[in-house]
Amino acid sequence: MKTIAVLGGGPAGASAAERLARAGLKTIILDEKLAWEKPCGGGITYKAYSQYPYLIENDTPKKLVTDTLLAAPKSGEFKMALHRPLVIYSRLDLNGMLLRRAEAAGAEIEKERVLGLERNGDGWRIRTRTGRIDADYCVIATGARNPLREVGTQYTAQDTMYALGYWVPSDQAHIDIQFLPNLEGYIWVFPRAGHLSVGICGKSESAQCLRTRLERYMDEKGLCRKQAKFYGHMLPALESRGWRNNRLAGEGWIAVGDAGGMVDPITGEGLYYAVRSGDLASQVVLSEEPAEKAERYRQMISRDFGMDLTYGAGLAKRLFCGAIFFGAVPSRMIDFMKRSPKFCEIMQDLFAGTQPYLELKNRLLRNVNTTLHEILMSFLFRKLILSETRS
Ligand SMILES: Cc1cc2nc3c(=O)[nH]c(=O)nc-3n(C[C@H](O)[C@H](O)[C@H](O)COP(=O)(O)OP(=O)(O)OC[C@H]3O[C@@H](n4cnc5c(N)ncnc54)[C@H](O)[C@@H]3O)c2cc1C
């Protein structure tokens, strides 16, 4: 029987391993830490848990949050009740749950650090800290800091961003999203079972600058850092060019999750793409002829979400740092949400992950008349109320 080595046991590796093992392949996960509190918000969208219901239907501690407070400079705040909640996990809990599923499906799990990969006939010899393991095929799931240079995405500085924050021992009922001036990124506060994940991500800005911005925000909001633990990690954010040249698969290997750069360049959502790419990779490993696996996987990823994220990569800078109607786009977005239910619906779908970027422009154009009408009516109504109160 063929042996598949899954290098990395995060959401991408565990998901691929579960499916491969269930199909009867000898599958070994090698992870240096196994379940751990990976720096992450831990938020899972409706798109993810509606497609993979086990992400919500389980006994693992989690929070389902609907209340969301969006804020941007000069536009104040807007409170939105999400129609479809965000499910928020501690990564220790989420990773543990996914690894247990892989194990129950028959995957072997070893706590091992992978040091290198060498060709061994048609297969691989994997060097680990304690010895060597031979495998016929490798699934590369070692995350954004993949140490294996010859496989997986080759990141350039433009294709990544920093994401850092604090786990704060506190509680709140709602999600906060704060946009900041000239930042291609945002601050989030995600309530989790037992603590808050407070973080910031941003492109083209140093970790120190991001940390300063975040700490200023936390001080303003009274989020105490005294007993909070700091975290930081790299977040893939491929530019359009990065997507086009992405090294997703090769002879005898296939990359999943962050090791393949599969993160939404606008929202930073990576958990869905980790699970989804693990699923698609396992389908390819199970069904295709060896010579066709790599090309077939590239096509599947491109069709499934790659084209959409490539398009999203082109939008990201304009969305966070662009201007519209004499104001910054994030501030105008909040102004529009305050005044137009139609515009709110679009934002609801973006939050749920069900609005593809490729169709966003057309949907905005289709709705432009209603949106503008609603904004105008809300503006006139406000004026009327104000003049009534004055008189
Ligand atoms: C601060 C931050 C906040 C985020 N918030 C969100 C969010 O709210 N929602 C969302 O959807 N996404 C979020 N993301 C993205 C998300 O965390 C990733 O996309 C997701 O973890 C990718 O899963 P993965 O399995 O590909 O990689 P990882 O989760 O990074 O797993 C990789 C695994 O490989 C192992 N490994 C690495 N090297 C070796 C080696 N040499 N030998 C053995 N094992 C190895 C590691 O121990 C790890 O377990 C966030 C990311 C960051 C950095």
Short mmCIF file of C-alpha atoms and ligand atoms in Angstrom, two decimals:
data_model
loop_
_atom_site.label_atom_id
_atom_site.label_comp_id
_atom_site.label_asym_id
_atom_site.label_seq_id
_atom_site.Cartn_x
_atom_site.Cartn_y
_atom_site.Cartn_z
CA MET A 1 0.00 0.00 0.00
CA LYS A 2 1.20 3.53 -0.78
CA THR A 3 2.38 5.69 2.11
CA ILE A 4 1.42 9.34 2.14
CA ALA A 5 3.37 11.62 4.48
CA VAL A 6 1.50 14.75 5.52
CA LEU A 7 4.08 17.27 6.70
CA GLY A 8 2.31 19.57 9.18
CA GLY A 9 -0.82 18.80 11.18
CA GLY A 10 -2.63 22.17 11.19
CA PRO A 11 -6.12 22.50 9.66
CA ALA A 12 -4.82 21.89 6.12
CA GLY A 13 -2.71 18.83 6.91
CA ALA A 14 -5.24 17.30 9.31
CA SER A 15 -8.07 17.76 6.76
CA ALA A 16 -6.11 16.17 3.91
CA ALA A 17 -4.94 13.32 6.17
CA GLU A 18 -8.45 12.57 7.40
CA ARG A 19 -9.73 12.05 3.88
CA LEU A 20 -6.72 10.09 2.65
CA ALA A 21 -6.80 7.77 5.66
CA ARG A 22 -10.55 7.27 5.37
CA ALA A 23 -10.04 6.19 1.74
CA GLY A 24 -7.66 3.48 2.98
CA LEU A 25 -4.23 4.99 2.25
CA LYS A 26 -1.49 4.60 4.84
CA THR A 27 -1.23 8.19 6.02
CA ILE A 28 1.27 9.63 8.51
CA ILE A 29 1.05 13.16 9.88
CA LEU A 30 4.33 14.64 11.09
CA ASP A 31 4.00 17.80 13.16
CA GLU A 32 6.55 19.29 15.50
CA LYS A 33 3.92 20.67 17.90
CA LEU A 34 0.65 18.88 17.13
CA ALA A 35 -2.32 20.80 18.60
CA TRP A 36 -1.07 24.23 19.65
CA GLU A 37 -2.33 27.80 20.12
CA LYS A 38 -1.27 29.03 16.69
CA PRO A 39 -1.37 32.84 16.43
CA CYS A 40 -4.78 33.36 14.82
CA GLY A 41 -8.15 35.03 15.25
CA GLY A 42 -9.75 31.59 15.01
CA GLY A 43 -12.82 32.91 13.14
CA ILE A 44 -14.63 30.48 10.81
CA THR A 45 -17.11 31.88 8.30
CA TYR A 46 -20.50 30.56 7.24
CA LYS A 47 -18.94 29.60 3.88
CA ALA A 48 -16.62 27.20 5.75
CA TYR A 49 -19.04 25.61 8.21
CA SER A 50 -21.92 25.31 5.73
CA GLN A 51 -19.63 23.35 3.39
CA TYR A 52 -17.92 21.41 6.22
CA PRO A 53 -20.62 21.12 8.94
CA TYR A 54 -18.25 19.33 11.38
CA LEU A 55 -16.60 22.75 11.83
CA ILE A 56 -19.68 23.83 13.79
CA GLU A 57 -21.38 20.56 14.78
CA ASN A 58 -19.00 19.32 17.48
CA ASP A 59 -18.41 19.42 21.24
CA THR A 60 -15.27 21.56 20.99
CA PRO A 61 -15.47 24.85 22.95
CA LYS A 62 -16.29 27.75 20.63
CA LYS A 63 -18.24 30.99 20.43
CA LEU A 64 -20.93 31.80 17.87
CA VAL A 65 -20.98 35.56 17.52
CA THR A 66 -23.38 37.73 15.55
CA ASP A 67 -23.01 41.25 16.97
CA THR A 68 -20.31 43.12 15.10
CA LEU A 69 -19.13 46.69 15.57
CA LEU A 70 -17.41 48.18 12.53
CA ALA A 71 -15.48 51.43 12.90
CA ALA A 72 -13.38 53.67 10.68
CA PRO A 73 -11.84 57.13 11.07
CA LYS A 74 -14.30 60.02 10.54
CA SER A 75 -17.33 57.77 10.14
CA GLY A 76 -17.82 56.51 13.68
CA GLU A 77 -19.22 53.07 14.34
CA PHE A 78 -21.86 50.85 12.81
CA LYS A 79 -23.42 47.93 14.65
CA MET A 80 -24.36 44.99 12.48
CA ALA A 81 -26.04 41.75 13.55
CA LEU A 82 -24.61 39.06 11.28
CA HIS A 83 -27.34 36.91 9.71
CA ARG A 84 -24.92 33.99 9.83
CA PRO A 85 -22.68 33.95 12.90
CA LEU A 86 -18.92 33.76 12.88
CA VAL A 87 -17.75 30.68 14.78
CA ILE A 88 -14.66 31.46 16.85
CA TYR A 89 -12.27 28.86 18.25
CA SER A 90 -9.08 28.80 20.21
CA ARG A 91 -6.62 27.23 17.78
CA LEU A 92 -5.48 24.74 20.39
CA ASP A 93 -9.05 23.42 20.50
CA LEU A 94 -9.68 23.58 16.74
CA ASN A 95 -6.39 21.90 15.79
CA GLY A 96 -6.97 19.22 18.46
CA MET A 97 -10.44 18.49 17.10
CA LEU A 98 -9.21 18.20 13.49
CA LEU A 99 -6.29 15.95 14.48
CA ARG A 100 -8.62 13.67 16.45
CA ARG A 101 -10.82 13.36 13.36
CA ALA A 102 -7.78 12.40 11.25
CA GLU A 103 -6.70 9.84 13.84
CA ALA A 104 -10.21 8.35 14.06
CA ALA A 105 -10.16 7.99 10.25
CA GLY A 106 -6.98 5.91 10.55
CA ALA A 107 -4.12 8.40 10.14
CA GLU A 108 -0.97 7.85 12.23
CA ILE A 109 0.22 10.94 14.05
CA GLU A 110 3.81 11.54 15.09
CA LYS A 111 5.20 14.51 16.99
CA GLU A 112 8.24 15.11 14.80
CA ARG A 113 10.08 18.05 13.33
CA VAL A 114 10.74 17.60 9.60
CA LEU A 115 14.25 18.76 8.71
CA GLY A 116 14.40 18.00 4.99
CA LEU A 117 13.17 16.07 1.98
CA GLU A 118 15.23 13.95 -0.41
CA ARG A 119 14.18 11.98 -3.49
CA ASN A 120 14.26 8.23 -2.94
CA GLY A 121 13.53 6.47 -6.25
CA ASP A 122 9.96 7.46 -7.18
CA GLY A 123 9.24 8.51 -3.61
CA TRP A 124 10.75 10.50 -0.75
CA ARG A 125 13.05 10.08 2.20
CA ILE A 126 11.98 12.50 4.92
CA ARG A 127 14.63 13.54 7.43
CA THR A 128 13.25 14.20 10.89
CA ARG A 129 14.88 15.20 14.17
CA THR A 130 14.96 11.57 15.31
CA GLY A 131 15.48 9.62 12.09
CA ARG A 132 14.08 9.04 8.60
CA ILE A 133 10.72 8.09 7.14
CA ASP A 134 10.11 6.85 3.60
CA ALA A 135 6.95 7.85 1.75
CA ASP A 136 5.57 7.55 -1.77
CA TYR A 137 3.96 10.98 -1.81
CA CYS A 138 4.13 14.16 0.33
CA VAL A 139 1.39 16.61 1.25
CA ILE A 140 3.12 19.84 2.26
CA ALA A 141 1.14 21.47 5.08
CA THR A 142 3.87 23.19 7.07
CA GLY A 143 2.14 26.60 7.08
CA ALA A 144 3.31 30.06 6.09
CA ARG A 145 6.78 29.55 7.57
CA ASN A 146 7.35 26.38 5.56
CA PRO A 147 11.04 25.56 6.10
CA LEU A 148 11.22 23.22 3.07
CA ARG A 149 12.62 25.45 0.36
CA GLU A 150 12.13 23.10 -2.61
CA VAL A 151 8.36 22.68 -2.21
CA GLY A 152 5.35 24.98 -1.65
CA THR A 153 4.83 28.70 -2.29
CA GLN A 154 7.98 30.78 -2.74
CA TYR A 155 7.03 33.92 -0.85
CA THR A 156 8.36 37.35 -1.74
CA ALA A 157 8.07 40.21 0.78
CA GLN A 158 5.08 41.63 -1.18
CA ASP A 159 3.23 38.33 -0.83
CA THR A 160 3.01 38.37 2.96
CA MET A 161 1.90 40.59 5.80
CA TYR A 162 2.48 40.59 9.53
CA ALA A 163 -0.31 39.66 11.87
CA LEU A 164 0.17 40.08 15.57
CA GLY A 165 -1.82 40.59 18.73
CA TYR A 166 -2.67 39.56 22.26
CA TRP A 167 -4.73 36.90 23.93
CA VAL A 168 -6.52 38.96 26.54
CA PRO A 169 -8.12 37.20 29.53
CA SER A 170 -11.44 39.01 29.23
CA ASP A 171 -14.84 38.64 27.64
CA GLN A 172 -17.20 40.61 25.41
CA ALA A 173 -20.29 39.68 23.45
CA HIS A 174 -19.46 41.29 20.11
CA ILE A 175 -16.77 41.35 17.43
CA ASP A 176 -14.90 44.62 16.80
CA ILE A 177 -13.43 45.48 13.41
CA GLN A 178 -11.48 48.74 13.26
CA PHE A 179 -10.12 50.22 10.03
CA LEU A 180 -7.17 52.60 10.35
CA PRO A 181 -5.86 55.45 8.21
CA ASN A 182 -3.58 54.27 5.37
CA LEU A 183 -3.39 50.67 6.52
CA GLU A 184 -3.94 47.79 4.12
CA GLY A 185 -5.33 45.72 6.96
CA TYR A 186 -7.40 46.10 10.11
CA ILE A 187 -7.69 45.48 13.84
CA TRP A 188 -9.99 42.76 15.16
CA VAL A 189 -11.31 41.78 18.58
CA PHE A 190 -12.72 38.24 18.53
CA PRO A 191 -14.38 36.86 21.66
CA ARG A 192 -13.36 33.25 22.27
CA ALA A 193 -14.26 30.73 24.98
CA GLY A 194 -12.27 32.09 27.94
CA HIS A 195 -10.43 35.02 26.34
CA LEU A 196 -10.34 37.59 23.53
CA SER A 197 -8.08 37.41 20.49
CA VAL A 198 -7.14 41.01 19.79
CA GLY A 199 -4.98 41.49 16.72
CA ILE A 200 -3.89 43.55 13.76
CA CYS A 201 -2.77 42.63 10.25
CA GLY A 202 -1.32 44.97 7.69
CA LYS A 203 0.66 44.94 4.50
CA SER A 204 3.83 46.98 3.83
CA GLU A 205 4.14 48.03 7.45
CA SER A 206 6.71 46.86 10.01
CA ALA A 207 5.70 44.64 12.91
CA GLN A 208 6.75 47.41 15.30
CA CYS A 209 4.46 50.00 13.64
CA LEU A 210 1.56 47.55 13.67
CA ARG A 211 2.17 46.77 17.33
CA THR A 212 2.21 50.49 18.20
CA ARG A 213 -1.09 51.03 16.35
CA LEU A 214 -2.66 48.03 18.10
CA GLU A 215 -1.48 49.01 21.57
CA ARG A 216 -2.81 52.55 21.10
CA TYR A 217 -6.19 51.08 20.14
CA MET A 218 -6.17 48.72 23.13
CA ASP A 219 -5.38 51.58 25.50
CA GLU A 220 -8.24 53.64 24.05
CA LYS A 221 -10.65 50.71 24.40
CA GLY A 222 -9.46 49.78 27.90
CA LEU A 223 -8.22 46.35 26.79
CA CYS A 224 -5.64 45.55 29.44
CA ARG A 225 -2.33 43.98 28.32
CA LYS A 226 -1.06 43.19 31.80
CA GLN A 227 -1.84 39.48 31.76
CA ALA A 228 -2.26 39.23 28.01
CA LYS A 229 0.11 37.03 25.99
CA PHE A 230 1.63 38.52 22.85
CA TYR A 231 1.55 36.60 19.54
CA GLY A 232 2.83 37.23 16.04
CA HIS A 233 3.04 35.29 12.80
CA MET A 234 3.32 35.70 9.06
CA LEU A 235 0.09 35.86 7.08
CA PRO A 236 0.16 34.94 3.38
CA ALA A 237 -1.28 37.75 1.23
CA LEU A 238 -0.32 36.90 -2.34
CA GLU A 239 -0.37 39.69 -4.91
CA SER A 240 -2.04 38.87 -8.25
CA ARG A 241 1.40 38.04 -9.67
CA GLY A 242 2.12 35.80 -6.70
CA TRP A 243 -1.05 33.86 -7.46
CA ARG A 244 -0.17 33.45 -11.13
CA ASN A 245 3.33 32.09 -10.33
CA ASN A 246 2.28 30.12 -7.27
CA ARG A 247 4.18 26.84 -6.80
CA LEU A 248 1.27 24.67 -5.69
CA ALA A 249 2.39 21.17 -6.64
CA GLY A 250 5.18 19.23 -8.33
CA GLU A 251 6.39 15.71 -8.89
CA GLY A 252 5.38 13.67 -5.88
CA TRP A 253 4.13 16.56 -3.76
CA ILE A 254 1.18 18.88 -3.33
CA ALA A 255 0.92 21.98 -1.07
CA VAL A 256 -2.14 22.79 1.03
CA GLY A 257 -3.22 25.72 3.21
CA ASP A 258 -0.70 28.44 4.06
CA ALA A 259 2.16 26.39 2.58
CA GLY A 260 0.39 27.01 -0.75
CA GLY A 261 -0.35 30.69 -0.01
CA MET A 262 -4.08 30.04 0.23
CA VAL A 263 -5.38 32.97 2.27
CA ASP A 264 -7.89 35.66 1.34
CA PRO A 265 -5.72 38.73 0.62
CA ILE A 266 -8.43 41.09 1.91
CA THR A 267 -9.89 39.47 5.02
CA GLY A 268 -6.96 37.22 5.97
CA GLU A 269 -9.31 34.25 6.12
CA GLY A 270 -7.19 31.13 5.81
CA LEU A 271 -8.99 28.42 7.77
CA TYR A 272 -11.59 27.79 5.06
CA TYR A 273 -8.91 27.61 2.36
CA ALA A 274 -6.79 25.27 4.52
CA VAL A 275 -9.68 22.82 4.89
CA ARG A 276 -10.85 23.25 1.29
CA SER A 277 -7.38 22.77 -0.24
CA GLY A 278 -6.87 19.73 2.02
CA ASP A 279 -10.09 18.33 0.61
CA LEU A 280 -9.19 19.08 -3.04
CA ALA A 281 -5.63 17.77 -2.59
CA SER A 282 -6.91 14.48 -1.21
CA GLN A 283 -9.28 14.10 -4.18
CA VAL A 284 -6.37 14.59 -6.56
CA VAL A 285 -4.07 12.20 -4.67
CA LEU A 286 -6.76 9.55 -4.64
CA SER A 287 -7.97 9.77 -8.21
CA GLU A 288 -5.38 11.07 -10.65
CA GLU A 289 -2.50 9.33 -12.44
CA PRO A 290 0.87 10.35 -10.90
CA ALA A 291 1.91 12.42 -13.94
CA GLU A 292 -1.34 14.38 -13.94
CA LYS A 293 -1.77 15.15 -10.25
CA ALA A 294 0.09 18.47 -10.16
CA GLU A 295 -1.63 20.01 -13.19
CA ARG A 296 -5.05 18.75 -12.15
CA TYR A 297 -4.61 20.24 -8.66
CA ARG A 298 -3.60 23.64 -10.09
CA GLN A 299 -6.73 23.63 -12.25
CA MET A 300 -8.98 22.63 -9.38
CA ILE A 301 -7.62 25.32 -7.03
CA SER A 302 -7.85 27.96 -9.75
CA ARG A 303 -11.46 27.13 -10.57
CA ASP A 304 -12.59 26.63 -7.00
CA PHE A 305 -11.22 29.82 -5.40
CA GLY A 306 -7.85 30.75 -6.92
CA MET A 307 -9.26 33.04 -9.60
CA ASP A 308 -11.43 34.80 -7.05
CA LEU A 309 -8.55 35.38 -4.63
CA THR A 310 -6.32 36.54 -7.49
CA TYR A 311 -8.95 39.15 -8.34
CA GLY A 312 -9.30 40.01 -4.63
CA ALA A 313 -5.55 40.61 -4.46
CA GLY A 314 -5.98 43.36 -7.07
CA LEU A 315 -8.75 44.98 -5.01
CA ALA A 316 -7.11 44.92 -1.59
CA LYS A 317 -5.11 48.15 -1.73
CA ARG A 318 -7.98 50.14 -3.28
CA LEU A 319 -10.38 48.80 -0.70
CA PHE A 320 -8.30 49.67 2.36
CA CYS A 321 -6.36 52.72 1.18
CA GLY A 322 -8.38 54.11 -1.76
CA ALA A 323 -10.77 57.07 -1.81
CA ILE A 324 -14.37 57.42 -3.01
CA PHE A 325 -16.81 60.37 -2.76
CA PHE A 326 -14.08 62.54 -1.13
CA GLY A 327 -13.41 60.06 1.68
CA ALA A 328 -11.48 56.89 2.46
CA VAL A 329 -13.21 53.73 1.20
CA PRO A 330 -13.57 52.05 4.66
CA SER A 331 -15.14 55.23 6.11
CA ARG A 332 -17.52 55.53 3.17
CA MET A 333 -18.40 51.87 3.51
CA ILE A 334 -19.54 52.51 7.07
CA ASP A 335 -21.43 55.66 6.03
CA PHE A 336 -23.23 53.61 3.35
CA MET A 337 -24.05 50.82 5.79
CA LYS A 338 -25.63 53.33 8.15
CA ARG A 339 -27.93 54.54 5.41
CA SER A 340 -28.54 51.69 2.99
CA PRO A 341 -30.01 48.28 3.92
CA LYS A 342 -29.18 47.09 0.40
CA PHE A 343 -25.50 47.90 0.91
CA CYS A 344 -25.66 46.16 4.31
CA GLU A 345 -26.85 42.98 2.61
CA ILE A 346 -23.72 42.99 0.46
CA MET A 347 -21.55 43.44 3.56
CA GLN A 348 -23.40 40.61 5.30
CA ASP A 349 -22.48 38.32 2.42
CA LEU A 350 -18.85 39.48 2.46
CA PHE A 351 -18.68 38.63 6.16
CA ALA A 352 -20.28 35.24 5.57
CA GLY A 353 -17.78 34.58 2.77
CA THR A 354 -20.55 34.00 0.25
CA GLN A 355 -19.92 37.06 -1.96
CA PRO A 356 -17.20 36.26 -4.54
CA TYR A 357 -14.88 39.21 -5.30
CA LEU A 358 -15.22 38.46 -9.02
CA GLU A 359 -18.92 39.37 -8.87
CA LEU A 360 -18.71 42.17 -6.34
CA LYS A 361 -18.42 45.02 -8.82
CA ASN A 362 -21.42 43.82 -10.84
CA ARG A 363 -23.52 43.40 -7.71
CA LEU A 364 -22.59 46.89 -6.52
CA LEU A 365 -23.48 48.31 -9.93
CA ARG A 366 -26.76 46.38 -10.08
CA ASN A 367 -27.69 47.81 -6.69
CA VAL A 368 -26.35 51.31 -7.19
CA ASN A 369 -29.74 52.91 -7.81
CA THR A 370 -31.38 51.42 -4.73
CA THR A 371 -28.30 52.12 -2.58
CA LEU A 372 -28.08 55.76 -3.64
CA HIS A 373 -31.82 56.17 -3.25
CA GLU A 374 -31.64 54.74 0.29
CA ILE A 375 -28.68 56.95 1.18
CA LEU A 376 -30.46 60.05 -0.14
CA MET A 377 -33.69 59.20 1.68
CA SER A 378 -31.83 58.53 4.93
CA PHE A 379 -29.97 61.85 4.55
CA LEU A 380 -33.21 63.80 3.89
CA PHE A 381 -34.97 62.01 6.74
CA ARG A 382 -32.14 62.91 9.12
CA LYS A 383 -32.29 66.55 8.02
CA LEU A 384 -36.05 66.57 8.55
CA ILE A 385 -35.74 65.10 12.06
CA LEU A 386 -33.00 67.62 12.94
CA SER A 387 -35.02 70.62 11.73
CA GLU A 388 -38.13 69.29 13.58
CA THR A 389 -36.10 68.98 16.81
CA ARG A 390 -34.67 72.50 16.40
CA SER A 391 -38.07 74.17 15.76
C1 LIG B 1 -2.58 36.49 13.57
C2 LIG B 1 -3.38 35.69 12.58
C3 LIG B 1 -4.76 35.72 12.64
C4 LIG B 1 -5.53 34.93 11.78
N1 LIG B 1 -6.88 34.91 11.92
C5 LIG B 1 -7.64 34.11 11.11
C6 LIG B 1 -9.04 34.00 11.31
O1 LIG B 1 -9.63 34.59 12.23
N2 LIG B 1 -9.75 33.21 10.45
C7 LIG B 1 -9.14 32.52 9.44
O2 LIG B 1 -9.83 31.84 8.68
N3 LIG B 1 -7.79 32.58 9.28
C8 LIG B 1 -7.02 33.32 10.09
N4 LIG B 1 -5.66 33.34 9.95
C9 LIG B 1 -5.04 32.45 8.96
C10 LIG B 1 -4.95 31.00 9.51
O3 LIG B 1 -4.35 31.02 10.77
C11 LIG B 1 -4.13 30.11 8.56
O4 LIG B 1 -4.55 30.34 7.25
C12 LIG B 1 -4.29 28.63 8.90
O5 LIG B 1 -3.75 28.33 10.17
C13 LIG B 1 -3.58 27.77 7.86
O6 LIG B 1 -3.59 26.43 8.24
P1 LIG B 1 -2.39 25.47 7.79
O7 LIG B 1 -2.73 24.12 8.29
O8 LIG B 1 -2.10 25.66 6.37
O9 LIG B 1 -1.09 26.06 8.56
P2 LIG B 1 -0.80 26.14 10.09
O10 LIG B 1 -2.02 26.29 10.88
O11 LIG B 1 0.27 27.16 10.25
O12 LIG B 1 -0.19 24.70 10.43
C14 LIG B 1 1.09 24.34 10.02
C15 LIG B 1 1.56 23.18 10.91
O13 LIG B 1 2.83 22.71 10.42
C16 LIG B 1 3.68 22.42 11.51
N5 LIG B 1 5.07 22.54 11.05
C17 LIG B 1 5.67 23.61 10.47
N6 LIG B 1 6.94 23.32 10.16
C18 LIG B 1 7.14 22.04 10.53
C19 LIG B 1 8.25 21.15 10.45
N7 LIG B 1 9.43 21.52 9.93
N8 LIG B 1 8.12 19.89 10.93
C20 LIG B 1 6.93 19.48 11.45
N9 LIG B 1 5.86 20.27 11.56
C21 LIG B 1 5.96 21.53 11.09
C22 LIG B 1 3.29 23.46 12.57
O14 LIG B 1 3.61 22.98 13.87
C23 LIG B 1 1.79 23.61 12.34
O15 LIG B 1 1.04 22.79 13.22
C24 LIG B 1 -4.88 34.12 10.80
C25 LIG B 1 -3.49 34.12 10.73
C26 LIG B 1 -2.73 34.88 11.60
C27 LIG B 1 -1.25 34.83 11.51
#
